[in-house]
Coordinates of C-alpha atoms and ligand atoms in Angstrom, one line a residue:
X1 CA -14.7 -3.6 18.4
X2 CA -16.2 -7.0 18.1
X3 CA -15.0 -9.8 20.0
X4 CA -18.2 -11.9 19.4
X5 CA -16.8 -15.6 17.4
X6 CA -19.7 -15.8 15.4
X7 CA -21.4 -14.7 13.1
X8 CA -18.0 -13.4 11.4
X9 CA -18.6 -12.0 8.1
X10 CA -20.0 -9.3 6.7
X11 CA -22.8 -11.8 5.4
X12 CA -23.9 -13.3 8.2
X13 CA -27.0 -12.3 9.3
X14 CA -29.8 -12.9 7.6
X15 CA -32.0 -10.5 9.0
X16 CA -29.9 -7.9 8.5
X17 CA -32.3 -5.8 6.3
X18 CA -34.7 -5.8 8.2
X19 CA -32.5 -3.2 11.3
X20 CA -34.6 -0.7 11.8
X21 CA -35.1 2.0 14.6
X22 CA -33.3 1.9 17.8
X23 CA -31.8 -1.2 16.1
X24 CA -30.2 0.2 13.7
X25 CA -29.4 3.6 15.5
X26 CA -27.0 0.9 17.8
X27 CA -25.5 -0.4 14.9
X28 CA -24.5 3.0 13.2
X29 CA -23.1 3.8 16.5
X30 CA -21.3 0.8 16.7
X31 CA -19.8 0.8 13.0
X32 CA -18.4 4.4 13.2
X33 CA -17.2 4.7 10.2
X34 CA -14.9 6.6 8.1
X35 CA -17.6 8.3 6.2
X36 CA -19.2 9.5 9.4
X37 CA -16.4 11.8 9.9
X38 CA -16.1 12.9 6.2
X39 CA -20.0 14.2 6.1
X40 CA -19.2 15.5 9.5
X41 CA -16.3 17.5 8.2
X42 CA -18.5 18.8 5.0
X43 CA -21.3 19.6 7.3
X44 CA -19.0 21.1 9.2
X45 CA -17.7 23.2 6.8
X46 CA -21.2 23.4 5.2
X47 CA -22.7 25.6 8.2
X48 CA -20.2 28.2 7.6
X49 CA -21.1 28.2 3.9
X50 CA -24.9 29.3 3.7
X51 CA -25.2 29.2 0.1
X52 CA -24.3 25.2 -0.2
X53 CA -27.9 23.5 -0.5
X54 CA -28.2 20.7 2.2
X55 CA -27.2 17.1 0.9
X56 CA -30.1 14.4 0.5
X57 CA -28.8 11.2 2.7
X58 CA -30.1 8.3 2.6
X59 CA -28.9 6.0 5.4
X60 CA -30.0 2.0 5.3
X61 CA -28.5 -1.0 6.4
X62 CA -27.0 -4.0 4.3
X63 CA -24.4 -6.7 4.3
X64 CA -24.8 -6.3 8.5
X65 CA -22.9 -2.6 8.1
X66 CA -24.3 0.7 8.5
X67 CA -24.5 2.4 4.6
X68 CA -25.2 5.9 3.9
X69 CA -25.7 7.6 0.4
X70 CA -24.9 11.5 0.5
X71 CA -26.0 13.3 -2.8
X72 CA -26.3 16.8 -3.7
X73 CA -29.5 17.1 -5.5
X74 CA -33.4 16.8 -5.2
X75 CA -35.0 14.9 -2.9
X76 CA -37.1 14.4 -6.2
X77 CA -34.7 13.8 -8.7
X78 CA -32.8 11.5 -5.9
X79 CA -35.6 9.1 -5.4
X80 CA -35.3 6.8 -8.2
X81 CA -31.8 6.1 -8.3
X82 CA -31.6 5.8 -4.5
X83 CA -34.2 3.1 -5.2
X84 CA -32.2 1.4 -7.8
X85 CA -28.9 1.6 -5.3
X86 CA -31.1 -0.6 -2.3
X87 CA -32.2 -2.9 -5.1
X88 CA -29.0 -3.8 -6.6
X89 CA -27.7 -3.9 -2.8
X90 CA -30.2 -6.5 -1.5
X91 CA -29.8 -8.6 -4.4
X92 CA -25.8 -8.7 -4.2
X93 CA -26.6 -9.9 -0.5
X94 CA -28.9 -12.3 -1.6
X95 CA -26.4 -13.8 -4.5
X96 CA -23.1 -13.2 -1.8
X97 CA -24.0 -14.1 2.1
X98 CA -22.9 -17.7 2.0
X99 CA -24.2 -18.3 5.6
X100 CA -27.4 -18.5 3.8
X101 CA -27.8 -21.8 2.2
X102 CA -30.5 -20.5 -0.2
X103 CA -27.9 -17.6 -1.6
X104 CA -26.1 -18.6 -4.6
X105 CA -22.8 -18.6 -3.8
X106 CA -23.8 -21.2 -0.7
X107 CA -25.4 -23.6 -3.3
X108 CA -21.9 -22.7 -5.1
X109 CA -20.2 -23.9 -2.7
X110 CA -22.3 -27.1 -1.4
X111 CA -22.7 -28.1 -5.2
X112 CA -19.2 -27.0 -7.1
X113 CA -17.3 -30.3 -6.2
X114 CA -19.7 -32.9 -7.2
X115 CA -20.2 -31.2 -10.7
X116 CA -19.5 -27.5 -12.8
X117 CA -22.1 -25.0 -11.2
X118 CA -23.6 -22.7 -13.7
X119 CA -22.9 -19.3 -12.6
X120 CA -25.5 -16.6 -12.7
X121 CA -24.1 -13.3 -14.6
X122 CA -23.9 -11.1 -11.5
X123 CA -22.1 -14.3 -9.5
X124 CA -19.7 -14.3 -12.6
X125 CA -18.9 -11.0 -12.4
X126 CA -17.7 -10.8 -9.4
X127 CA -15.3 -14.4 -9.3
X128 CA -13.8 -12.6 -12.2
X129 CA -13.3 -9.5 -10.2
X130 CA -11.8 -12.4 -7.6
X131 CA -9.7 -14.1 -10.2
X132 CA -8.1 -10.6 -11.1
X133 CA -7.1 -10.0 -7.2
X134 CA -6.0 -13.3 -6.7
X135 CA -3.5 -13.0 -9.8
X136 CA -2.7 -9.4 -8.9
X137 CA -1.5 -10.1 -5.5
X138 CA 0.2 -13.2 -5.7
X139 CA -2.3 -15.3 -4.1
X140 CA -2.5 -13.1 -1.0
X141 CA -6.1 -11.9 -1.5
X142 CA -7.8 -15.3 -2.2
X143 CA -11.7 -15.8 -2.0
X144 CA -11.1 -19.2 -1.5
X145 CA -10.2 -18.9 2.4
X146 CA -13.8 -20.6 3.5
X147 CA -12.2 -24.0 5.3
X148 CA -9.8 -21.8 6.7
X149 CA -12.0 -19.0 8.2
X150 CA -13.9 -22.2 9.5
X151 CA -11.2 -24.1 11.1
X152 CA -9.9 -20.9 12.7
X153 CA -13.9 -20.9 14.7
X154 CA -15.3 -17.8 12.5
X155 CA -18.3 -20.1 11.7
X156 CA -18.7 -22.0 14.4
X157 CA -17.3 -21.2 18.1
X158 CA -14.9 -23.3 19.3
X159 CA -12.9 -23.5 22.7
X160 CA -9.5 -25.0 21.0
X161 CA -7.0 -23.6 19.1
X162 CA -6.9 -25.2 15.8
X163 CA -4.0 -28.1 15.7
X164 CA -1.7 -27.7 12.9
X165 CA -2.5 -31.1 11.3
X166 CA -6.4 -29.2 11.2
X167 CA -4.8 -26.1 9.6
X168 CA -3.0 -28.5 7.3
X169 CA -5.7 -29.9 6.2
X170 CA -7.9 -26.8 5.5
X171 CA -4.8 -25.9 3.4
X172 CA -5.3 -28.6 1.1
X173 CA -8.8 -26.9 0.2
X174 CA -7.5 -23.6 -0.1
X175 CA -5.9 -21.9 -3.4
X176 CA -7.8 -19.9 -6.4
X177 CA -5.3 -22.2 -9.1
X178 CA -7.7 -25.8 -7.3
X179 CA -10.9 -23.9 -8.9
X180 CA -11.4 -24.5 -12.5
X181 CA -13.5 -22.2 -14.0
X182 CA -14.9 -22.5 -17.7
X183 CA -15.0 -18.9 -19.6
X184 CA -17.5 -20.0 -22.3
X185 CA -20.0 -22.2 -19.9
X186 CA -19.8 -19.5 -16.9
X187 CA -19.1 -22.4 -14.9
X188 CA -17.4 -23.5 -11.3
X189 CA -16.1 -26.5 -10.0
X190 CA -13.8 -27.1 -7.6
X191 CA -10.9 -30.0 -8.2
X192 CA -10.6 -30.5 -4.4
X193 CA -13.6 -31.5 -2.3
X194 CA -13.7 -29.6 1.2
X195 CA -13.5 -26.1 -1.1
X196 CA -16.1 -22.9 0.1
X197 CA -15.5 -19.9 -1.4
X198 CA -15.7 -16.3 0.7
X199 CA -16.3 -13.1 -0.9
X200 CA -16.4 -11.1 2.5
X201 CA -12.7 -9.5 1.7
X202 CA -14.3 -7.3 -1.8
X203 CA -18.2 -7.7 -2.0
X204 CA -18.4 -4.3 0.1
X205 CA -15.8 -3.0 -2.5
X206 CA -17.8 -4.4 -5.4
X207 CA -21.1 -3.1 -4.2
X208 CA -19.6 0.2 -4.0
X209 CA -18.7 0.1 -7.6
X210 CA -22.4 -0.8 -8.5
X211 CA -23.8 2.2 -6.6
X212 CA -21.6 4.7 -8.2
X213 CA -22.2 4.0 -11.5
X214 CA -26.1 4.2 -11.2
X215 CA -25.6 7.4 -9.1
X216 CA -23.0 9.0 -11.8
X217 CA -25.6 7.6 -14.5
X218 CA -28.5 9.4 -13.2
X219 CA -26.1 12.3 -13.7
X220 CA -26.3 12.3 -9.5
X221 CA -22.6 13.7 -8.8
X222 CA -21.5 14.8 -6.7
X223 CA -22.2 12.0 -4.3
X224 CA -20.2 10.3 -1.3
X225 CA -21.0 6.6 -0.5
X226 CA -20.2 4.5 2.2
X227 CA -20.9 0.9 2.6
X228 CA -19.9 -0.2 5.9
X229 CA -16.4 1.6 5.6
X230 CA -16.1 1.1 2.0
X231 CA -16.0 4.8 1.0
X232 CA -16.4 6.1 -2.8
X233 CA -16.8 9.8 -3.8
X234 CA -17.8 10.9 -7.0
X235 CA -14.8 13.0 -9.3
X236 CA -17.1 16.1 -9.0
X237 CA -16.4 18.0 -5.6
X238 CA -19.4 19.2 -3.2
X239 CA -20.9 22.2 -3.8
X240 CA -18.3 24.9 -3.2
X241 CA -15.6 22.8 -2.0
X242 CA -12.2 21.3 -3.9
X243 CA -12.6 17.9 -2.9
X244 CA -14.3 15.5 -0.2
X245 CA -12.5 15.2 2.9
X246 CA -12.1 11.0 4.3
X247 CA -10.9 10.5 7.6
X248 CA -8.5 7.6 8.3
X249 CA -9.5 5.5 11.5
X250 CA -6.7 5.1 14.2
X251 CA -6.6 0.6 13.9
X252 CA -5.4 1.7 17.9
X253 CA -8.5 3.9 19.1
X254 CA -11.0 3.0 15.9
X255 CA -13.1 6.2 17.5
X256 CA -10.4 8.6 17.0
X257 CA -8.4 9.7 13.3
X258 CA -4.6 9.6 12.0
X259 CA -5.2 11.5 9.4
X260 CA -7.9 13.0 6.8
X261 CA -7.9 12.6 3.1
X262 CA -8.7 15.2 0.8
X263 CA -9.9 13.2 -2.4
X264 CA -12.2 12.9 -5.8
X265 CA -12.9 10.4 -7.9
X266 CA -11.5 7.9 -5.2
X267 CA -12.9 4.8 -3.0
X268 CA -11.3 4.3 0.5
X269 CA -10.9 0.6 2.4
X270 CA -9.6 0.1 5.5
X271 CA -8.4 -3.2 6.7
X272 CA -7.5 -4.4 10.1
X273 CA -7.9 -7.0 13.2
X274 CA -9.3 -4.9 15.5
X275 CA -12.4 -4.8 13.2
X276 CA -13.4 -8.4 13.8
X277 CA -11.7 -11.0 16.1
X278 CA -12.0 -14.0 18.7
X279 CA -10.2 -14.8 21.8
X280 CA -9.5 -18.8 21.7
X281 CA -7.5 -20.1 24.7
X282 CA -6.6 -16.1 25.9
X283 CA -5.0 -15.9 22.1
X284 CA -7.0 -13.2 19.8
X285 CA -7.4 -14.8 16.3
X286 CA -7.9 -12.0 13.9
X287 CA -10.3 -12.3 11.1
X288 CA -8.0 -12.0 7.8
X289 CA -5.8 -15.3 7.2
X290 CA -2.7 -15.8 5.3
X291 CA -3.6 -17.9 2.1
X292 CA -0.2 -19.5 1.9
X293 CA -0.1 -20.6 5.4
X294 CA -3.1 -21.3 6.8
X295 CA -2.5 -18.6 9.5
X296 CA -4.4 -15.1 10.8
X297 CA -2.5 -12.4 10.0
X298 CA -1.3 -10.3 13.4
X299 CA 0.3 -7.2 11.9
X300 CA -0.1 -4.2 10.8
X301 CA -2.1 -2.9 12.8
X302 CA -4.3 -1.1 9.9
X303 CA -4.4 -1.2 6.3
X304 CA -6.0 1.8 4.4
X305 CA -6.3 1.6 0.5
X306 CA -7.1 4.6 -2.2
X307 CA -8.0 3.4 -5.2
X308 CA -10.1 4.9 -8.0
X309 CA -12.1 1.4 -8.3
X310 CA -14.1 0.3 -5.0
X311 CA -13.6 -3.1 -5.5
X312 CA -9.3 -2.5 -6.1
X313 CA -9.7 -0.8 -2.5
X314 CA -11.5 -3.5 -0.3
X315 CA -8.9 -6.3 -2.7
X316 CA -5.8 -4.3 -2.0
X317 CA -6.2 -2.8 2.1
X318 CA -7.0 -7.3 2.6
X319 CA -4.0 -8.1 0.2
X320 CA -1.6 -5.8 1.7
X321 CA -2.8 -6.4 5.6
X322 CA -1.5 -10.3 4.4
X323 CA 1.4 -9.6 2.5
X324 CA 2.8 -5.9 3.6
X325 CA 4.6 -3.1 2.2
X326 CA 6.3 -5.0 -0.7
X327 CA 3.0 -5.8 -2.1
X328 CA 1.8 -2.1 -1.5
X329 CA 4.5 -0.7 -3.5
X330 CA 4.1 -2.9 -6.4
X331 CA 0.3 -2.2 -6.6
X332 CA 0.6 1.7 -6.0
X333 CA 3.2 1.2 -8.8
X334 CA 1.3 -0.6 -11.5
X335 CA -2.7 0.4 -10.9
X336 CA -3.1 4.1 -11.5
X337 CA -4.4 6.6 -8.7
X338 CA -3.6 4.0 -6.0
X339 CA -2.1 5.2 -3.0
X340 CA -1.6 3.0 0.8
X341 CA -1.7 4.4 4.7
X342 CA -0.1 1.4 6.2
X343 CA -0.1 1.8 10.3
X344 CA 2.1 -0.1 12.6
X345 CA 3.6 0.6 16.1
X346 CA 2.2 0.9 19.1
X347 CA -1.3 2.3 20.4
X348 CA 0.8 5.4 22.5
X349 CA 3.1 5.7 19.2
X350 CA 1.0 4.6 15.8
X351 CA 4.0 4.6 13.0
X352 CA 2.3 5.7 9.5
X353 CA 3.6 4.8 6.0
X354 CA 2.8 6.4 3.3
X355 CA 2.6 4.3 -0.5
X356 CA 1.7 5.3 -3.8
X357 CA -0.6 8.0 -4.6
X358 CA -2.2 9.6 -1.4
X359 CA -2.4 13.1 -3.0
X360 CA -1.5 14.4 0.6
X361 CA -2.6 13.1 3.6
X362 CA -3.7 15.9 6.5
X363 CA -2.8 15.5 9.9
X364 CA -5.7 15.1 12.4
X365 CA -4.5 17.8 15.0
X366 CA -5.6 20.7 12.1
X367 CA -8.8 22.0 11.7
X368 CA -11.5 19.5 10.6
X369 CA -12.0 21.0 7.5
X370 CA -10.1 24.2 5.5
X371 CA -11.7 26.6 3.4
X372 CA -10.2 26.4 -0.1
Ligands
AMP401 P1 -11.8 -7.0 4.8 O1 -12.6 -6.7 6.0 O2 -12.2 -6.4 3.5 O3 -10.3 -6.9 5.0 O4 -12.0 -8.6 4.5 C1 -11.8 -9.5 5.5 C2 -12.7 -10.7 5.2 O5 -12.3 -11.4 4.0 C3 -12.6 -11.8 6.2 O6 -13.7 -11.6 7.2 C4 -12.9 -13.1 5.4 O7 -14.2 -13.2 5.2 C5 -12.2 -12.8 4.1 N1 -10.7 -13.0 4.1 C6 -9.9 -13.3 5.1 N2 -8.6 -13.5 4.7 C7 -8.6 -13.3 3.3 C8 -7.7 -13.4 2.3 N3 -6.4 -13.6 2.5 N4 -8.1 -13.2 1.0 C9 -9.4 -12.9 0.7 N5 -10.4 -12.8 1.7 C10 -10.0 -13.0 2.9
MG402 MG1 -11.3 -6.0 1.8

């Protein structure tokens, strides 16, 4: 749990790439992550299965989380792709961590309300995947949260709560429908001054889309990704198993499960305050804010998504920690293959609700993994 007010996002740190070591051993411990617990489950289940080759793993860090690749193949025939996946990783930082004023999206942001900023295709690409979120959840995923996120302390510390004339005011920068964006030029500008876009709520989600199609291009599947709790599985199984098996943090005791997915084919978010939050004035201040109002979000506790898209996972476990079940429904309802855990109640009496398409979800008091 981190209580520290800044740096906030998951693109704060430039140094990050360079963790190495007993660095970086601190940070995976820190970031226990969903994956963890699925690879521990298939190794797990891989000891008592002596024919299953070992998996390759490959575990680096980027966008400040803990990321760990998991194939089923040759060192050898691993290498290149596994190359190509930290390439296309450290150049989405680059383009995204707008606490870097030489990244593009910061000169995005300092530029886009004096004049139309000329997009770079990648940058495009993933305001249009923001656009889409935006319109798909009514406005309550919206990348355009940055004066918010700032007047609530996430970029710089600060000992007051915010006033509500200050969250007023942050308001009248805030909304997707104040950016105007040209679909011939590739260009950005925004009508309000004050703007700053924030991609921290789907980059993960994005990235993880990148990775698994050079992975499944390389004819690498099966494979199981996580970036930093974004978790994506390839539609092929590991060897001798029916499916990969995703564990579902408790938002209560983030070191324990509620439950285990058995999935393929299928990216997992999770979304929650306990991930990230600040104590102003004794009051904790959680890290995802309510576009429409200017205010953090306290409930539910935890938000996991299923999607078969990476990028609809990290967009929709945000979304629905905003808006609730409602939105759930109507999402699991109109995207294919999309299924919610939504938790709630207390930490001696979590309450689970199920949306959508979870296939089944197991109960964490059964056996870490079953044979088929
Ligand atoms: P996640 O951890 O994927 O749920 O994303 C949370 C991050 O997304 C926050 O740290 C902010 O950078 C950003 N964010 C906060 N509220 C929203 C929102 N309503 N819509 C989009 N992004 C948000
Ligand atoms: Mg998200």
């Amino acid at each position: 749990m981190n209580t520290e007010p800044a740096p906030a996002n998951p693109f704060s740190t430039p140094a990050s790439a360079r963790l190495e070591g007993r660095r970086s051993r601190a940070l995976r411990l820190a970031l226990l992550s969903v994956a963890l617990v699925a690879l521990g489950s298939l190794l797990w289940s891989a000891r008592r299965r002596p024919a299953a080759p070992d998996p390759v793993v490959r575990e680096f860090s980027v966008f400040d989380s803990y990321a760990r690749i998991t194939l089923w193949s040759s060192p050898e025939r691993a290498e290149p792709a596994l190359r190509e996946c930290t390439a296309v990783l450290a150049e989405l930082h680059r383009t995204l961590n707008r606490f870097d004023p030489s990244s593009e999206l910061a000169r995005l942001n300092a530029a886009a309300a004096g004049q139309a900023f000329a997009c770079s295709p990648q940058l495009w690409d993933v305001l249009q995947a923001a656009r889409q979120a935006y319109a798909q959840t009514a406005g309550a995923f919206d990348i355009t949260v940055g004066p918010l996120m700032a007047v609530w302390g996430f970029h710089r510390k600060r000992d007051t709560l915010p006033t509500e004339a200050e969250i007023q005011a942050a308001l009248a920068c805030v909304g997707l429908a104040r950016v105007a964006f040209d679909d011939t030029a590739h260009t950005v500008r925004f009508t309000v001054a004050g703007m700053s876009l924030d991609c921290g709520g789907l980059a993960k989600g994005y990235a993880l889309d990148r990775v698994l199609a050079i992975l499944a291009r390389a004819h690498l599947e099966p494979a199981l990704v996580d970036l930093g709790g974004n978790v994506g599985c390839s539609t092929q199984p590991p060897p001798g198993r029916p499916h990969f098996v995703i564990g579902v943090r408790n938002p209560f005791a983030t070191e324990t499960l509620l439950g285990r997915l058995p999935i393929v084919g299928r990216t997992v978010s999770t979304s929650g305050n306990y991930e990230r939050r600040i104590i102003i004035q004794g009051k904790e201040i959680g890290h995802i804010i309510e576009p429409r109002t200017g205010h953090p979000v306290s409930g539910p506790a935890g938000v996991t998504a299923v999607t078969p898209r990476g990028v609809d996972s990290d967009v929709f476990s945000t979304a629905v920690y905003v808006a609730g079940k409602e939105l759930a429904e109507a999402l699991a309802e109109h995207v294919p293959g999309t299924g919610f855990v939504l938790v709630s109640g207390s930490p001696d009496a979590p309450e689970l609700t199920r949306v959508g398409d979870l296939h089944r979800l197991e109960d964490t008091t059964a056996p870490p993994a079953r044979r088929p």
